[in-house]
Amino acid sequence: MAYTTIDKPTDYFETLTWTGNGSSPRTITGVGFNPDWVWGKRRDDGAGHNLFDTVRGAGSDKNLQSNGTGAEGSGLPATYGYISAFATDGFTVTAGSSDNAYWNNNTATYVAWNWLAGGTASSNSNGSITSSVSANTTAGFSIVSYTGTGSNATIGHGLGAVPRMIIVKRRDGSDSWLVQHGSLGAGKALNLDSTGAVQTYDPYWNGTEPTSSVFSIGNDGRTNGSSETYIAYCFAEKTGYSKFGSYTGNGNADGTFVYTGFKPAFVMIKNITSARNWIMLDNKRDIDNVVHNRIFPNSSSAQNTNHDIMDFLSNGFKVRTSSILEANESGSTFIYMCFAENPFVTSTGIPTTAR
């Protein structure tokens, strides 16, 4: 089978950082495309994560928080600010008036991770439940909206390839975020909003691996409650752009090297053996090695800068901590989600350079 390398990953994923100026509205630019999924976090304060996408839309009632179980729009007073519109090169925010403003408080520091899906959603009837899907088959990313039935079902994801990671959140009520990952197996899941280790429970995914056209859901309310609404973010691997896998920690500062085939721009990892935080790292908050600026998807805590975590290399990443159990607990298994800054070698034979 022939694979096509994505030569310019920043056409599909980009991290932005900025300092708030208190103006409202303010358009944050520099993404390089019209983002379909924006995941933002204030870095210098214990403000919650904020996730918006073009399928659900913008506005104060559309926010979801990865560090909580709340319904769409809950936990977001208008005084905290929100994304009010998606723009050609970024997004427009309201500043909010709270000291904990999520998007543009004066002098506060922020980060947002941005993904390109397929723009306006279309109906997908590949599954037993008809879904609304915004899919980018080139980048292997889709945003899927559906309404549950309470009975075993399948959902069309639009990728044309088997997803390696799926993140699902109930929109209309309070329930945990569920994560399916290719390294876990069909009967297992993680909660994005908690530190918990991997869970084994078939009703989440009906004990069934996803296919190139659908993913399966059982009769659990976190993925398929009767008449309840859900959003799913689905990812397939693409050469030179994305990688979803696992590694084993050794508890040593000369840690595991993970080959991805590209220079990472973003890495999210989770210790699945023990109850530890998720970790998010990127190449904009750390422009040089060693990468150390950690943000925790399951927590509203400010960015942690206290410990070295890993090196971003030209063809993968190498763990560099002996003390942070969230990244390198000896004998524990870790899953990861990784997106590229540059492929190791482009389709025309041009190699990337190390940091």
Short mmCIF file of C-alpha atoms in Angstrom, two decimals:
data_model
loop_
_atom_site.label_atom_id
_atom_site.label_comp_id
_atom_site.label_asym_id
_atom_site.label_seq_id
_atom_site.Cartn_x
_atom_site.Cartn_y
_atom_site.Cartn_z
CA MET A 1 0.00 0.00 0.00
CA ALA A 2 1.31 3.47 -0.92
CA TYR A 3 1.24 6.27 1.65
CA THR A 4 1.31 9.99 0.95
CA THR A 5 3.35 12.13 3.32
CA ILE A 6 1.82 15.43 4.48
CA ASP A 7 4.63 17.86 3.67
CA LYS A 8 3.15 20.88 5.46
CA PRO A 9 1.50 19.79 8.71
CA THR A 10 0.76 23.40 9.70
CA ASP A 11 -1.95 23.40 7.01
CA TYR A 12 -3.97 21.18 9.35
CA PHE A 13 -2.76 21.75 12.91
CA GLU A 14 -1.26 24.79 14.61
CA THR A 15 -0.64 26.05 18.14
CA LEU A 16 -1.11 29.74 18.94
CA THR A 17 0.07 31.64 21.99
CA TRP A 18 -0.81 35.24 22.83
CA THR A 19 -1.00 37.78 25.62
CA GLY A 20 -4.37 39.25 26.45
CA ASN A 21 -5.04 42.97 26.02
CA GLY A 22 -8.53 43.21 27.51
CA SER A 23 -10.18 44.38 24.29
CA SER A 24 -13.52 42.90 23.27
CA PRO A 25 -14.17 41.59 20.75
CA ARG A 26 -10.67 40.60 19.64
CA THR A 27 -9.74 38.40 16.70
CA ILE A 28 -6.84 36.05 17.41
CA THR A 29 -4.99 35.33 14.16
CA GLY A 30 -2.01 33.35 12.97
CA VAL A 31 -3.53 29.88 12.64
CA GLY A 32 -3.02 29.83 8.86
CA PHE A 33 -6.42 28.28 8.18
CA ASN A 34 -10.02 28.52 9.35
CA PRO A 35 -9.97 26.20 12.38
CA ASP A 36 -12.83 23.76 12.93
CA TRP A 37 -11.78 22.73 16.44
CA VAL A 38 -10.20 25.15 18.92
CA TRP A 39 -9.01 23.99 22.34
CA GLY A 40 -7.91 26.93 24.49
CA LYS A 41 -6.42 27.39 27.96
CA ARG A 42 -5.23 30.31 30.02
CA ARG A 43 -1.64 29.50 30.98
CA ASP A 44 -0.89 31.73 33.97
CA ASP A 45 -4.00 31.07 36.04
CA GLY A 46 -6.27 28.26 37.20
CA ALA A 47 -8.91 28.89 34.56
CA GLY A 48 -10.63 25.96 32.87
CA HIS A 49 -10.05 24.55 29.41
CA ASN A 50 -12.42 25.73 26.69
CA LEU A 51 -13.28 23.69 23.58
CA PHE A 52 -15.29 25.00 20.64
CA ASP A 53 -15.92 23.56 17.18
CA THR A 54 -17.69 24.58 13.99
CA VAL A 55 -20.17 21.70 14.09
CA ARG A 56 -21.66 22.83 17.42
CA GLY A 57 -20.93 26.50 16.68
CA ALA A 58 -19.55 29.48 18.60
CA GLY A 59 -21.09 31.40 21.50
CA SER A 60 -21.28 31.37 25.29
CA ASP A 61 -23.63 28.38 25.24
CA LYS A 62 -21.31 26.17 23.13
CA ASN A 63 -18.29 25.77 25.39
CA LEU A 64 -17.13 22.38 26.64
CA GLN A 65 -14.46 21.94 29.31
CA SER A 66 -12.10 18.95 29.26
CA ASN A 67 -11.39 19.40 32.97
CA GLY A 68 -15.03 18.85 33.91
CA THR A 69 -18.08 16.74 33.19
CA GLY A 70 -20.55 19.59 32.68
CA ALA A 71 -22.98 19.94 29.81
CA GLU A 72 -22.32 22.18 26.84
CA GLY A 73 -22.39 25.81 27.94
CA SER A 74 -22.16 25.06 31.66
CA GLY A 75 -19.30 26.44 33.73
CA LEU A 76 -18.95 29.44 31.42
CA PRO A 77 -20.36 32.68 32.80
CA ALA A 78 -20.43 35.33 30.07
CA THR A 79 -18.08 37.39 32.25
CA TYR A 80 -15.34 34.81 31.56
CA GLY A 81 -15.41 35.32 27.78
CA TYR A 82 -15.82 32.85 24.93
CA ILE A 83 -15.25 32.30 21.22
CA SER A 84 -17.93 34.31 19.43
CA ALA A 85 -16.96 33.43 15.83
CA PHE A 86 -14.54 31.36 13.78
CA ALA A 87 -12.38 33.39 11.38
CA THR A 88 -10.35 32.76 8.23
CA ASP A 89 -7.03 32.82 10.11
CA GLY A 90 -8.19 32.18 13.66
CA PHE A 91 -11.17 33.05 15.84
CA THR A 92 -12.87 36.00 17.54
CA VAL A 93 -13.24 36.14 21.32
CA THR A 94 -15.05 38.24 23.88
CA ALA A 95 -12.69 39.31 26.62
CA GLY A 96 -14.95 38.91 29.62
CA SER A 97 -14.70 41.02 32.75
CA SER A 98 -13.60 38.42 35.29
CA ASP A 99 -10.03 38.23 36.60
CA ASN A 100 -10.18 34.59 35.50
CA ALA A 101 -11.20 35.48 31.92
CA TYR A 102 -10.66 32.50 29.65
CA TRP A 103 -9.59 34.24 26.43
CA ASN A 104 -8.33 37.84 26.63
CA ASN A 105 -7.77 39.21 30.13
CA ASN A 106 -5.28 42.07 30.05
CA THR A 107 -1.64 40.81 30.40
CA ALA A 108 -2.76 37.17 30.87
CA THR A 109 -1.08 34.49 28.74
CA TYR A 110 -2.98 31.99 26.61
CA VAL A 111 -2.57 29.00 24.31
CA ALA A 112 -4.94 27.46 21.76
CA TRP A 113 -4.50 24.28 19.74
CA ASN A 114 -6.25 24.37 16.37
CA TRP A 115 -7.31 21.59 13.99
CA LEU A 116 -8.76 21.72 10.48
CA ALA A 117 -11.66 19.37 9.79
CA GLY A 118 -13.95 19.73 6.77
CA GLY A 119 -15.89 22.92 7.43
CA THR A 120 -19.68 22.71 7.29
CA ALA A 121 -20.95 19.33 8.47
CA SER A 122 -22.87 16.99 6.20
CA SER A 123 -25.18 14.09 6.91
CA ASN A 124 -23.57 10.65 7.20
CA SER A 125 -25.70 7.50 7.08
CA ASN A 126 -22.91 4.89 7.21
CA GLY A 127 -23.90 3.94 10.75
CA SER A 128 -27.16 2.77 12.26
CA ILE A 129 -27.48 6.31 13.70
CA THR A 130 -27.28 9.13 11.16
CA SER A 131 -24.56 11.59 12.16
CA SER A 132 -23.50 15.08 11.11
CA VAL A 133 -19.84 15.02 10.11
CA SER A 134 -17.16 17.55 9.26
CA ALA A 135 -14.30 15.42 7.93
CA ASN A 136 -10.84 16.07 6.56
CA THR A 137 -9.71 12.76 5.07
CA THR A 138 -6.30 14.18 4.12
CA ALA A 139 -5.49 15.07 7.74
CA GLY A 140 -7.41 12.17 9.26
CA PHE A 141 -9.63 14.28 11.49
CA SER A 142 -13.40 14.52 11.80
CA ILE A 143 -15.93 16.12 14.11
CA VAL A 144 -19.06 14.02 14.56
CA SER A 145 -22.38 15.03 16.10
CA TYR A 146 -25.08 12.47 16.85
CA THR A 147 -28.09 11.70 19.03
CA GLY A 148 -28.08 8.51 21.08
CA THR A 149 -30.69 5.75 21.07
CA GLY A 150 -29.80 3.86 24.25
CA SER A 151 -29.25 0.67 22.23
CA ASN A 152 -26.12 -0.77 20.60
CA ALA A 153 -25.35 1.27 17.50
CA THR A 154 -22.76 2.44 15.00
CA ILE A 155 -21.81 5.99 14.03
CA GLY A 156 -20.35 7.11 10.69
CA HIS A 157 -17.15 9.13 11.16
CA GLY A 158 -16.30 10.10 7.57
CA LEU A 159 -12.56 9.43 7.69
CA GLY A 160 -12.32 6.60 5.17
CA ALA A 161 -9.66 5.11 7.48
CA VAL A 162 -9.75 3.40 10.88
CA PRO A 163 -9.61 5.94 13.71
CA ARG A 164 -6.73 5.47 16.13
CA MET A 165 -8.28 7.76 18.73
CA ILE A 166 -11.83 8.92 19.46
CA ILE A 167 -12.86 11.46 22.11
CA VAL A 168 -16.58 11.60 22.98
CA LYS A 169 -18.54 14.02 25.19
CA ARG A 170 -22.21 14.16 26.00
CA ARG A 171 -23.45 17.68 25.21
CA ASP A 172 -26.84 17.98 26.92
CA GLY A 173 -25.96 16.68 30.37
CA SER A 174 -23.21 16.02 32.88
CA ASP A 175 -21.07 12.99 31.97
CA SER A 176 -17.38 12.20 31.73
CA TRP A 177 -15.39 12.54 28.54
CA LEU A 178 -14.52 9.12 27.10
CA VAL A 179 -11.40 8.31 25.09
CA GLN A 180 -10.94 5.29 22.87
CA HIS A 181 -7.35 4.69 21.73
CA GLY A 182 -5.95 2.13 19.33
CA SER A 183 -3.43 0.95 21.93
CA LEU A 184 -6.14 0.12 24.48
CA GLY A 185 -8.49 -2.28 22.71
CA ALA A 186 -12.21 -2.11 22.06
CA GLY A 187 -13.39 -2.89 25.59
CA LYS A 188 -11.34 -0.19 27.29
CA ALA A 189 -11.52 3.56 27.77
CA LEU A 190 -10.04 6.52 29.60
CA ASN A 191 -11.69 9.63 31.02
CA LEU A 192 -10.19 12.83 29.65
CA ASP A 193 -11.52 14.78 32.64
CA SER A 194 -9.83 12.66 35.31
CA THR A 195 -6.54 11.08 36.37
CA GLY A 196 -8.00 7.57 36.35
CA ALA A 197 -6.21 4.56 34.90
CA VAL A 198 -7.66 2.64 31.97
CA GLN A 199 -11.13 1.14 32.48
CA THR A 200 -12.50 -2.10 31.05
CA TYR A 201 -16.19 -1.82 30.19
CA ASP A 202 -17.68 -3.14 26.94
CA PRO A 203 -20.85 -0.97 26.86
CA TYR A 204 -18.81 2.17 26.09
CA TRP A 205 -17.87 0.94 22.59
CA ASN A 206 -19.98 -2.22 22.44
CA GLY A 207 -16.73 -4.20 22.72
CA THR A 208 -16.05 -3.48 19.04
CA GLU A 209 -13.09 -1.89 17.27
CA PRO A 210 -13.84 1.01 14.89
CA THR A 211 -13.73 0.44 11.14
CA SER A 212 -12.85 2.70 8.22
CA SER A 213 -16.47 3.91 8.11
CA VAL A 214 -17.99 3.66 11.62
CA PHE A 215 -17.26 3.44 15.33
CA SER A 216 -19.44 1.42 17.68
CA ILE A 217 -21.24 2.47 20.85
CA GLY A 218 -23.07 0.39 23.44
CA ASN A 219 -25.85 1.35 25.81
CA ASP A 220 -23.90 3.44 28.31
CA GLY A 221 -25.04 7.03 28.81
CA ARG A 222 -21.56 8.43 28.31
CA THR A 223 -21.66 7.44 24.63
CA ASN A 224 -25.24 6.49 23.87
CA GLY A 225 -28.05 7.59 26.16
CA SER A 226 -31.52 7.62 24.67
CA SER A 227 -32.26 10.99 22.97
CA GLU A 228 -29.07 12.48 24.40
CA THR A 229 -26.73 14.52 22.18
CA TYR A 230 -23.00 13.90 21.70
CA ILE A 231 -19.91 15.26 19.99
CA ALA A 232 -17.00 13.05 18.94
CA TYR A 233 -13.52 14.01 17.72
CA CYS A 234 -12.04 11.23 15.58
CA PHE A 235 -8.41 10.81 14.46
CA ALA A 236 -6.76 8.48 11.95
CA GLU A 237 -2.98 8.29 11.52
CA LYS A 238 -1.43 10.11 8.55
CA THR A 239 2.20 9.66 7.50
CA GLY A 240 4.36 12.65 8.37
CA TYR A 241 1.54 14.33 10.30
CA SER A 242 0.00 12.29 13.14
CA LYS A 243 0.80 9.30 15.30
CA PHE A 244 -1.13 7.50 18.06
CA GLY A 245 0.69 4.82 20.03
CA SER A 246 2.09 3.71 23.35
CA TYR A 247 5.38 3.31 25.21
CA THR A 248 6.60 1.85 28.48
CA GLY A 249 8.20 4.07 31.12
CA ASN A 250 11.62 3.25 32.57
CA GLY A 251 11.76 5.83 35.39
CA ASN A 252 15.08 7.15 34.07
CA ALA A 253 16.12 10.56 32.76
CA ASP A 254 17.49 8.63 29.77
CA GLY A 255 13.92 7.68 28.94
CA THR A 256 12.15 5.90 26.13
CA PHE A 257 12.57 7.15 22.55
CA VAL A 258 9.32 7.08 20.58
CA TYR A 259 9.58 7.08 16.79
CA THR A 260 6.84 9.05 15.06
CA GLY A 261 8.38 9.70 11.64
CA PHE A 262 8.23 13.47 12.11
CA LYS A 263 9.34 16.34 14.34
CA PRO A 264 6.55 16.80 16.91
CA ALA A 265 4.62 20.03 17.29
CA PHE A 266 2.24 18.68 19.93
CA VAL A 267 2.19 15.66 22.24
CA MET A 268 -0.53 14.60 24.66
CA ILE A 269 0.20 11.60 26.90
CA LYS A 270 -1.52 9.60 29.63
CA ASN A 271 -0.23 7.02 32.08
CA ILE A 272 -2.86 4.28 31.69
CA THR A 273 -1.48 2.02 34.42
CA SER A 274 -1.71 4.48 37.31
CA ALA A 275 -3.92 7.40 38.31
CA ARG A 276 -1.94 10.33 36.89
CA ASN A 277 -2.67 13.58 35.06
CA TRP A 278 -2.88 13.82 31.32
CA ILE A 279 -0.11 16.07 29.91
CA MET A 280 -0.11 18.44 26.91
CA LEU A 281 3.17 19.73 25.42
CA ASP A 282 3.85 21.77 22.28
CA ASN A 283 6.52 23.56 20.25
CA LYS A 284 5.21 27.10 20.78
CA ARG A 285 5.31 27.20 24.58
CA ASP A 286 8.70 25.44 24.43
CA ILE A 287 10.68 26.54 21.40
CA ASP A 288 13.81 24.63 22.48
CA ASN A 289 14.58 21.34 24.22
CA VAL A 290 14.08 20.23 26.92
CA VAL A 291 10.27 20.60 26.71
CA HIS A 292 8.90 21.31 30.17
CA ASN A 293 5.78 23.51 30.03
CA ARG A 294 3.02 21.10 31.01
CA ILE A 295 -0.71 21.72 30.79
CA PHE A 296 -3.13 19.14 32.21
CA PRO A 297 -6.32 18.53 30.16
CA ASN A 298 -8.08 17.13 33.23
CA SER A 299 -7.28 20.12 35.44
CA SER A 300 -7.82 23.88 35.43
CA SER A 301 -4.39 24.38 37.03
CA ALA A 302 -2.03 26.94 35.57
CA GLN A 303 0.79 25.77 33.33
CA ASN A 304 3.45 23.84 35.24
CA THR A 305 7.06 24.73 34.36
CA ASN A 306 8.99 22.95 37.09
CA HIS A 307 10.40 19.84 35.43
CA ASP A 308 11.95 18.73 32.15
CA ILE A 309 9.70 16.21 30.38
CA MET A 310 11.01 15.31 26.92
CA ASP A 311 12.98 16.33 23.84
CA PHE A 312 11.23 16.92 20.52
CA LEU A 313 13.51 15.32 17.91
CA SER A 314 13.50 15.28 14.11
CA ASN A 315 11.83 11.87 14.00
CA GLY A 316 10.02 11.52 17.32
CA PHE A 317 10.37 12.34 21.00
CA LYS A 318 12.56 11.12 23.87
CA VAL A 319 11.40 11.16 27.47
CA ARG A 320 13.81 13.03 29.76
CA THR A 321 12.34 12.85 33.24
CA SER A 322 12.98 10.47 36.11
CA SER A 323 10.63 12.17 38.56
CA ILE A 324 7.40 13.01 36.69
CA LEU A 325 5.30 9.87 36.91
CA GLU A 326 2.78 11.30 34.45
CA ALA A 327 5.42 10.84 31.73
CA ASN A 328 7.86 8.16 32.88
CA GLU A 329 6.75 5.94 35.74
CA SER A 330 8.85 2.79 35.61
CA GLY A 331 6.92 -0.15 34.17
CA SER A 332 3.79 1.87 33.40
CA THR A 333 2.23 2.02 29.97
CA PHE A 334 1.60 5.41 28.37
CA ILE A 335 -0.56 6.27 25.38
CA TYR A 336 0.15 9.31 23.25
CA MET A 337 -1.39 11.53 20.60
CA CYS A 338 1.16 13.41 18.48
CA PHE A 339 0.98 15.94 15.63
CA ALA A 340 3.83 17.15 13.45
CA GLU A 341 5.76 20.34 12.92
CA ASN A 342 7.59 18.79 9.95
CA PRO A 343 7.85 15.28 8.48
CA PHE A 344 11.19 13.54 9.01
CA VAL A 345 11.63 13.50 5.24
CA THR A 346 9.22 15.21 2.84
CA SER A 347 7.75 13.52 -0.23
CA THR A 348 10.47 15.25 -2.29
CA GLY A 349 13.27 13.91 -0.09
CA ILE A 350 13.96 17.03 2.01
CA PRO A 351 14.90 16.08 5.60
CA THR A 352 13.77 18.08 8.61
CA THR A 353 16.32 19.55 11.01
CA ALA A 354 16.60 18.82 14.71
CA ARG A 355 15.85 21.50 17.30
#
